Amino acid sequence: GDSVTQMEGPVTLSEEAFLTINCTYTATGYPSLFWYVQYPGEGLQLLLKATKADDKGSNKGFEATYRKETTSFHLEKGSVQVSDSAVYFCALKNSWGKFQFGAGTQVVVTP
Amino acid sequence: EAQVTQNPRYLITVTGKKLTVTCSQNMNHEYMSWYRQDPGLGLRQIYYSMNVEVTDKGDVPEGYKVSRKEKRNFPLILESPSPNQTSLYFCASSLVIAGVVDTQYFGPGTRLTVL
């Protein structure tokens, strides 16, 4: 079946550091890929998405590129802020519309 | 404002006492879904609904019921809650485009504790 694997956290960084969260997937067909962010005490918010190979999703300084050859969708941000502290979820949506989420990666950014 | 609302946000109950968590969306979305979030397991889908009167099991449906009598509402029912249903629950909704679920939008979550 479909699955999403993302790196375990917590990831602790200093402000202005570079952030990478790895995400790989297994799916049949041509899934869409998503990153969601969950701030403390809140629900999940869509951060960015990509619907086909080589698409790059971007939002709020975050980027991720859909790499079909490596089945990956790694999230990156060049200079993190304390306000980026949150849990980040990688997810896929298969051809039939079923979503599969990764376990989540907690990111802690210190001043 | 477009949103998904859930009530209650927090609930502590005892084993066996029936409860309902409500979910409502104002975006006229066809698709609605319930998830539970547990540490280290991410989000797991409980039930989903592609439209009114159409519901189906997700990955972890045991111990839960749902109904979809109106497009905007999708309540989650625990007939006889047990401690292993202690979790954080999220409702989500989405448009269905050409028969395929589009991007999901999530409610704020309901933290349930079953003693």
PDB file of C-alpha atoms in Angstrom:
ATOM      1  CA  GLY A   1       0.000   0.000   0.000  1.00  0.00           C
ATOM      2  CA  ASP A   2       0.878   3.667  -0.133  1.00  0.00           C
ATOM      3  CA  SER A   3       3.159   5.030   2.553  1.00  0.00           C
ATOM      4  CA  VAL A   4       5.072   8.148   3.534  1.00  0.00           C
ATOM      5  CA  THR A   5       8.299   8.146   5.519  1.00  0.00           C
ATOM      6  CA  GLN A   6       9.750  11.282   6.995  1.00  0.00           C
ATOM      7  CA  MET A   7      12.701  11.908   9.235  1.00  0.00           C
ATOM      8  CA  GLU A   8      12.160  11.644  12.936  1.00  0.00           C
ATOM      9  CA  GLY A   9      12.395  14.665  15.129  1.00  0.00           C
ATOM     10  CA  PRO A  10      12.771  16.712  17.000  1.00  0.00           C
ATOM     11  CA  VAL A  11      14.970  18.817  14.774  1.00  0.00           C
ATOM     12  CA  THR A  12      16.528  21.649  16.770  1.00  0.00           C
ATOM     13  CA  LEU A  13      18.003  24.634  14.948  1.00  0.00           C
ATOM     14  CA  SER A  14      19.205  28.118  15.665  1.00  0.00           C
ATOM     15  CA  GLU A  15      17.444  31.064  14.082  1.00  0.00           C
ATOM     16  CA  GLU A  16      18.616  31.768  10.501  1.00  0.00           C
ATOM     17  CA  ALA A  17      19.870  28.197  10.039  1.00  0.00           C
ATOM     18  CA  PHE A  18      19.018  26.098   6.984  1.00  0.00           C
ATOM     19  CA  LEU A  19      16.239  23.554   7.425  1.00  0.00           C
ATOM     20  CA  THR A  20      15.766  20.290   5.538  1.00  0.00           C
ATOM     21  CA  ILE A  21      13.150  17.690   6.383  1.00  0.00           C
ATOM     22  CA  ASN A  22      13.402  14.532   4.323  1.00  0.00           C
ATOM     23  CA  CYS A  23      10.304  12.821   2.980  1.00  0.00           C
ATOM     24  CA  THR A  24      10.094   9.756   0.770  1.00  0.00           C
ATOM     25  CA  TYR A  25       7.016   7.952  -0.435  1.00  0.00           C
ATOM     26  CA  THR A  26       5.764   4.694  -1.895  1.00  0.00           C
ATOM     27  CA  ALA A  27       2.724   4.830  -4.135  1.00  0.00           C
ATOM     28  CA  THR A  28       1.280   3.357  -7.269  1.00  0.00           C
ATOM     29  CA  GLY A  29       0.291   5.675 -10.054  1.00  0.00           C
ATOM     30  CA  TYR A  30       0.946   9.390  -9.892  1.00  0.00           C
ATOM     31  CA  PRO A  31       0.297  10.817  -6.449  1.00  0.00           C
ATOM     32  CA  SER A  32       0.084  14.465  -5.463  1.00  0.00           C
ATOM     33  CA  LEU A  33       2.407  15.461  -2.631  1.00  0.00           C
ATOM     34  CA  PHE A  34       1.833  17.882   0.224  1.00  0.00           C
ATOM     35  CA  TRP A  35       3.472  19.455   3.215  1.00  0.00           C
ATOM     36  CA  TYR A  36       1.219  20.446   6.088  1.00  0.00           C
ATOM     37  CA  VAL A  37       2.279  22.412   9.174  1.00  0.00           C
ATOM     38  CA  GLN A  38       0.772  22.163  12.650  1.00  0.00           C
ATOM     39  CA  TYR A  39       1.463  24.997  15.070  1.00  0.00           C
ATOM     40  CA  PRO A  40       1.024  24.282  18.805  1.00  0.00           C
ATOM     41  CA  GLY A  41      -2.623  23.831  19.739  1.00  0.00           C
ATOM     42  CA  GLU A  42      -3.860  24.174  16.172  1.00  0.00           C
ATOM     43  CA  GLY A  43      -4.996  21.985  13.305  1.00  0.00           C
ATOM     44  CA  LEU A  44      -3.020  21.179  10.194  1.00  0.00           C
ATOM     45  CA  GLN A  45      -2.563  23.914   7.614  1.00  0.00           C
ATOM     46  CA  LEU A  46      -1.548  23.328   4.030  1.00  0.00           C
ATOM     47  CA  LEU A  47       1.978  24.685   3.538  1.00  0.00           C
ATOM     48  CA  LEU A  48       2.639  23.713  -0.078  1.00  0.00           C
ATOM     49  CA  LYS A  49       1.881  21.056  -2.646  1.00  0.00           C
ATOM     50  CA  ALA A  50       3.023  19.600  -5.955  1.00  0.00           C
ATOM     51  CA  THR A  51       0.866  17.588  -8.297  1.00  0.00           C
ATOM     52  CA  LYS A  52       3.331  16.125 -10.794  1.00  0.00           C
ATOM     53  CA  ALA A  53       6.962  15.183 -11.222  1.00  0.00           C
ATOM     54  CA  ASP A  54       9.471  18.057 -11.172  1.00  0.00           C
ATOM     55  CA  ASP A  55       6.881  20.511  -9.835  1.00  0.00           C
ATOM     56  CA  LYS A  56       8.186  22.781  -7.106  1.00  0.00           C
ATOM     57  CA  GLY A  57       5.812  23.886  -4.373  1.00  0.00           C
ATOM     58  CA  SER A  58       6.688  27.009  -2.408  1.00  0.00           C
ATOM     59  CA  ASN A  59       5.167  29.157   0.311  1.00  0.00           C
ATOM     60  CA  LYS A  60       6.428  31.389   3.154  1.00  0.00           C
ATOM     61  CA  GLY A  61      10.052  30.734   2.167  1.00  0.00           C
ATOM     62  CA  PHE A  62       9.601  26.947   2.197  1.00  0.00           C
ATOM     63  CA  GLU A  63      10.184  24.868  -0.931  1.00  0.00           C
ATOM     64  CA  ALA A  64       9.848  21.248  -1.960  1.00  0.00           C
ATOM     65  CA  THR A  65      10.405  19.591  -5.329  1.00  0.00           C
ATOM     66  CA  TYR A  66       8.554  16.474  -6.479  1.00  0.00           C
ATOM     67  CA  ARG A  67      11.288  14.001  -7.462  1.00  0.00           C
ATOM     68  CA  LYS A  68       9.790  10.944  -9.075  1.00  0.00           C
ATOM     69  CA  GLU A  69      13.149   9.268  -9.709  1.00  0.00           C
ATOM     70  CA  THR A  70      13.994   9.257  -5.999  1.00  0.00           C
ATOM     71  CA  THR A  71      10.337   9.205  -4.794  1.00  0.00           C
ATOM     72  CA  SER A  72      11.097  12.156  -2.556  1.00  0.00           C
ATOM     73  CA  PHE A  73       9.584  15.501  -1.587  1.00  0.00           C
ATOM     74  CA  HIS A  74      12.075  17.077   0.826  1.00  0.00           C
ATOM     75  CA  LEU A  75      11.109  20.327   2.536  1.00  0.00           C
ATOM     76  CA  GLU A  76      13.671  23.143   2.712  1.00  0.00           C
ATOM     77  CA  LYS A  77      13.899  26.661   4.061  1.00  0.00           C
ATOM     78  CA  GLY A  78      16.982  28.809   3.782  1.00  0.00           C
ATOM     79  CA  SER A  79      16.705  30.820   7.011  1.00  0.00           C
ATOM     80  CA  VAL A  80      14.333  29.682   9.736  1.00  0.00           C
ATOM     81  CA  GLN A  81      12.698  31.876  12.344  1.00  0.00           C
ATOM     82  CA  VAL A  82      11.470  31.087  15.841  1.00  0.00           C
ATOM     83  CA  SER A  83       7.928  31.332  14.443  1.00  0.00           C
ATOM     84  CA  ASP A  84       8.662  28.305  12.205  1.00  0.00           C
ATOM     85  CA  SER A  85       8.677  26.062  15.270  1.00  0.00           C
ATOM     86  CA  ALA A  86       5.945  23.525  14.561  1.00  0.00           C
ATOM     87  CA  VAL A  87       5.285  19.946  13.500  1.00  0.00           C
ATOM     88  CA  TYR A  88       5.579  19.325   9.761  1.00  0.00           C
ATOM     89  CA  PHE A  89       3.722  16.514   7.995  1.00  0.00           C
ATOM     90  CA  CYS A  90       4.485  15.124   4.572  1.00  0.00           C
ATOM     91  CA  ALA A  91       1.479  13.577   2.819  1.00  0.00           C
ATOM     92  CA  LEU A  92       0.486  12.032  -0.459  1.00  0.00           C
ATOM     93  CA  LYS A  93      -2.824  11.786  -2.262  1.00  0.00           C
ATOM     94  CA  ASN A  94      -3.101   8.824  -4.590  1.00  0.00           C
ATOM     95  CA  SER A  95      -4.929   8.670  -7.891  1.00  0.00           C
ATOM     96  CA  TRP A  96      -8.176   7.737  -6.131  1.00  0.00           C
ATOM     97  CA  GLY A  97      -7.997  10.646  -3.703  1.00  0.00           C
ATOM     98  CA  LYS A  98      -6.935   8.751  -0.593  1.00  0.00           C
ATOM     99  CA  PHE A  99      -4.507  10.615   1.652  1.00  0.00           C
ATOM    100  CA  GLN A 100      -1.593   9.061   3.516  1.00  0.00           C
ATOM    101  CA  PHE A 101       0.341  11.075   6.110  1.00  0.00           C
ATOM    102  CA  GLY A 102       3.830  10.690   7.504  1.00  0.00           C
ATOM    103  CA  ALA A 103       4.422  10.535  11.257  1.00  0.00           C
ATOM    104  CA  GLY A 104       5.343  14.218  11.473  1.00  0.00           C
ATOM    105  CA  THR A 105       8.621  15.975  12.287  1.00  0.00           C
ATOM    106  CA  GLN A 106       8.825  18.431  15.140  1.00  0.00           C
ATOM    107  CA  VAL A 107      11.020  21.447  14.439  1.00  0.00           C
ATOM    108  CA  VAL A 108      12.274  23.636  17.269  1.00  0.00           C
ATOM    109  CA  VAL A 109      13.970  26.923  16.390  1.00  0.00           C
ATOM    110  CA  THR A 110      15.851  28.685  19.167  1.00  0.00           C
ATOM    111  CA  PRO A 111      16.773  32.396  19.217  1.00  0.00           C
TER     112      PRO A 111
ATOM    113  CA  GLU B   1     -14.580  33.018   6.755  1.00  0.00           C
ATOM    114  CA  ALA B   2     -14.066  29.593   5.188  1.00  0.00           C
ATOM    115  CA  GLN B   3     -13.476  27.103   7.944  1.00  0.00           C
ATOM    116  CA  VAL B   4     -13.943  23.676   9.466  1.00  0.00           C
ATOM    117  CA  THR B   5     -15.204  23.757  13.045  1.00  0.00           C
ATOM    118  CA  GLN B   6     -15.180  21.008  15.630  1.00  0.00           C
ATOM    119  CA  ASN B   7     -16.862  20.736  19.011  1.00  0.00           C
ATOM    120  CA  PRO B   8     -15.941  20.192  21.692  1.00  0.00           C
ATOM    121  CA  ARG B   9     -12.248  21.120  21.550  1.00  0.00           C
ATOM    122  CA  TYR B  10     -11.478  19.217  24.721  1.00  0.00           C
ATOM    123  CA  LEU B  11     -13.356  16.338  26.307  1.00  0.00           C
ATOM    124  CA  ILE B  12     -12.665  14.061  29.250  1.00  0.00           C
ATOM    125  CA  THR B  13     -15.045  11.148  29.640  1.00  0.00           C
ATOM    126  CA  VAL B  14     -15.267   7.677  31.146  1.00  0.00           C
ATOM    127  CA  THR B  15     -15.239   4.257  29.554  1.00  0.00           C
ATOM    128  CA  GLY B  16     -18.547   3.277  27.985  1.00  0.00           C
ATOM    129  CA  LYS B  17     -20.256   6.667  27.996  1.00  0.00           C
ATOM    130  CA  LYS B  18     -21.448   7.445  24.474  1.00  0.00           C
ATOM    131  CA  LEU B  19     -20.197  10.683  22.972  1.00  0.00           C
ATOM    132  CA  THR B  20     -20.399  12.651  19.740  1.00  0.00           C
ATOM    133  CA  VAL B  21     -17.840  15.046  18.304  1.00  0.00           C
ATOM    134  CA  THR B  22     -19.367  17.413  15.785  1.00  0.00           C
ATOM    135  CA  CYS B  23     -17.725  18.695  12.618  1.00  0.00           C
ATOM    136  CA  SER B  24     -19.108  21.372  10.336  1.00  0.00           C
ATOM    137  CA  GLN B  25     -17.741  23.107   7.230  1.00  0.00           C
ATOM    138  CA  ASN B  26     -19.015  26.162   5.404  1.00  0.00           C
ATOM    139  CA  MET B  27     -17.208  25.668   2.099  1.00  0.00           C
ATOM    140  CA  ASN B  28     -19.808  23.434   0.417  1.00  0.00           C
ATOM    141  CA  HIS B  29     -17.237  20.651   0.225  1.00  0.00           C
ATOM    142  CA  GLU B  30     -18.428  17.241  -0.871  1.00  0.00           C
ATOM    143  CA  TYR B  31     -15.688  15.277   0.915  1.00  0.00           C
ATOM    144  CA  MET B  32     -15.286  15.082   4.680  1.00  0.00           C
ATOM    145  CA  SER B  33     -13.060  12.883   6.786  1.00  0.00           C
ATOM    146  CA  TRP B  34     -12.059  12.074  10.347  1.00  0.00           C
ATOM    147  CA  TYR B  35      -8.502  11.366  11.491  1.00  0.00           C
ATOM    148  CA  ARG B  36      -6.862  10.542  14.762  1.00  0.00           C
ATOM    149  CA  GLN B  37      -3.365  11.707  15.604  1.00  0.00           C
ATOM    150  CA  ASP B  38      -1.194   9.704  17.946  1.00  0.00           C
ATOM    151  CA  PRO B  39       2.498  10.269  18.795  1.00  0.00           C
ATOM    152  CA  GLY B  40       4.803   8.608  16.299  1.00  0.00           C
ATOM    153  CA  LEU B  41       1.924   7.443  14.108  1.00  0.00           C
ATOM    154  CA  GLY B  42       0.997  10.608  12.263  1.00  0.00           C
ATOM    155  CA  LEU B  43      -2.611  10.928  11.140  1.00  0.00           C
ATOM    156  CA  ARG B  44      -4.680   7.821  10.544  1.00  0.00           C
ATOM    157  CA  GLN B  45      -7.984   8.000   8.765  1.00  0.00           C
ATOM    158  CA  ILE B  46     -11.041   6.731  10.659  1.00  0.00           C
ATOM    159  CA  TYR B  47     -13.931   7.307   8.242  1.00  0.00           C
ATOM    160  CA  TYR B  48     -14.606   9.434   5.229  1.00  0.00           C
ATOM    161  CA  SER B  49     -17.562  10.584   3.182  1.00  0.00           C
ATOM    162  CA  MET B  50     -17.573  11.444  -0.499  1.00  0.00           C
ATOM    163  CA  ASN B  51     -21.007  13.099  -0.292  1.00  0.00           C
ATOM    164  CA  VAL B  52     -24.304  13.111   1.561  1.00  0.00           C
ATOM    165  CA  GLU B  53     -25.365   9.626   2.646  1.00  0.00           C
ATOM    166  CA  VAL B  54     -22.096   8.147   1.334  1.00  0.00           C
ATOM    167  CA  THR B  55     -19.611   7.025   3.994  1.00  0.00           C
ATOM    168  CA  ASP B  56     -16.772   4.513   4.042  1.00  0.00           C
ATOM    169  CA  LYS B  57     -14.210   3.082   6.416  1.00  0.00           C
ATOM    170  CA  GLY B  58     -10.707   4.431   6.610  1.00  0.00           C
ATOM    171  CA  ASP B  59      -7.716   2.658   8.110  1.00  0.00           C
ATOM    172  CA  VAL B  60      -8.845   2.511  11.755  1.00  0.00           C
ATOM    173  CA  PRO B  61     -12.683   2.473  11.880  1.00  0.00           C
ATOM    174  CA  GLU B  62     -13.192   0.068  14.805  1.00  0.00           C
ATOM    175  CA  GLY B  63     -15.123   1.598  17.685  1.00  0.00           C
ATOM    176  CA  TYR B  64     -16.377   4.595  15.678  1.00  0.00           C
ATOM    177  CA  LYS B  65     -19.475   5.518  13.711  1.00  0.00           C
ATOM    178  CA  VAL B  66     -20.252   8.436  11.428  1.00  0.00           C
ATOM    179  CA  SER B  67     -23.221   9.843   9.579  1.00  0.00           C
ATOM    180  CA  ARG B  68     -23.617  12.317   6.724  1.00  0.00           C
ATOM    181  CA  LYS B  69     -27.199  13.505   6.603  1.00  0.00           C
ATOM    182  CA  GLU B  70     -26.294  17.021   5.485  1.00  0.00           C
ATOM    183  CA  LYS B  71     -23.465  18.231   3.323  1.00  0.00           C
ATOM    184  CA  ARG B  72     -21.991  20.549   5.929  1.00  0.00           C
ATOM    185  CA  ASN B  73     -21.975  18.197   8.946  1.00  0.00           C
ATOM    186  CA  PHE B  74     -20.071  14.998   9.640  1.00  0.00           C
ATOM    187  CA  PRO B  75     -20.326  13.920  13.296  1.00  0.00           C
ATOM    188  CA  LEU B  76     -18.070  11.262  14.811  1.00  0.00           C
ATOM    189  CA  ILE B  77     -19.794   8.939  17.283  1.00  0.00           C
ATOM    190  CA  LEU B  78     -18.134   6.767  19.898  1.00  0.00           C
ATOM    191  CA  GLU B  79     -20.863   4.408  21.126  1.00  0.00           C
ATOM    192  CA  SER B  80     -18.779   2.902  23.932  1.00  0.00           C
ATOM    193  CA  PRO B  81     -15.472   4.753  24.297  1.00  0.00           C
ATOM    194  CA  SER B  82     -12.435   2.925  25.609  1.00  0.00           C
ATOM    195  CA  PRO B  83      -9.088   4.255  26.885  1.00  0.00           C
ATOM    196  CA  ASN B  84      -7.336   3.294  23.635  1.00  0.00           C
ATOM    197  CA  GLN B  85      -9.481   5.921  21.899  1.00  0.00           C
ATOM    198  CA  THR B  86      -7.742   8.643  23.870  1.00  0.00           C
ATOM    199  CA  SER B  87      -6.294  10.742  21.091  1.00  0.00           C
ATOM    200  CA  LEU B  88      -6.344  14.011  19.176  1.00  0.00           C
ATOM    201  CA  TYR B  89      -9.050  13.984  16.505  1.00  0.00           C
ATOM    202  CA  PHE B  90      -9.195  16.074  13.359  1.00  0.00           C
ATOM    203  CA  CYS B  91     -11.992  16.620  10.903  1.00  0.00           C
ATOM    204  CA  ALA B  92     -11.141  17.649   7.346  1.00  0.00           C
ATOM    205  CA  SER B  93     -13.044  18.626   4.215  1.00  0.00           C
ATOM    206  CA  SER B  94     -12.306  18.997   0.550  1.00  0.00           C
ATOM    207  CA  LEU B  95     -13.794  19.631  -2.838  1.00  0.00           C
ATOM    208  CA  VAL B  96     -14.182  16.679  -5.178  1.00  0.00           C
ATOM    209  CA  ILE B  97     -13.022  17.553  -8.678  1.00  0.00           C
ATOM    210  CA  ALA B  98     -13.670  15.156 -11.536  1.00  0.00           C
ATOM    211  CA  GLY B  99     -14.327  12.443  -8.993  1.00  0.00           C
ATOM    212  CA  VAL B 100     -11.044  12.965  -7.145  1.00  0.00           C
ATOM    213  CA  VAL B 101     -10.568  14.485  -3.697  1.00  0.00           C
ATOM    214  CA  ASP B 102      -8.733  17.801  -3.793  1.00  0.00           C
ATOM    215  CA  THR B 103      -6.621  19.470  -1.075  1.00  0.00           C
ATOM    216  CA  GLN B 104      -7.942  18.843   2.424  1.00  0.00           C
ATOM    217  CA  TYR B 105      -8.646  21.612   4.956  1.00  0.00           C
ATOM    218  CA  PHE B 106      -8.532  20.734   8.634  1.00  0.00           C
ATOM    219  CA  GLY B 107     -10.431  21.711  11.731  1.00  0.00           C
ATOM    220  CA  PRO B 108      -8.666  22.795  14.947  1.00  0.00           C
ATOM    221  CA  GLY B 109      -8.804  19.374  16.577  1.00  0.00           C
ATOM    222  CA  THR B 110     -10.567  17.733  19.518  1.00  0.00           C
ATOM    223  CA  ARG B 111      -8.481  16.332  22.337  1.00  0.00           C
ATOM    224  CA  LEU B 112     -10.319  13.360  23.834  1.00  0.00           C
ATOM    225  CA  THR B 113      -9.357  11.574  27.033  1.00  0.00           C
ATOM    226  CA  VAL B 114     -11.172   8.373  28.005  1.00  0.00           C
ATOM    227  CA  LEU B 115     -10.614   7.307  31.610  1.00  0.00           C
TER     228      LEU B 115
END
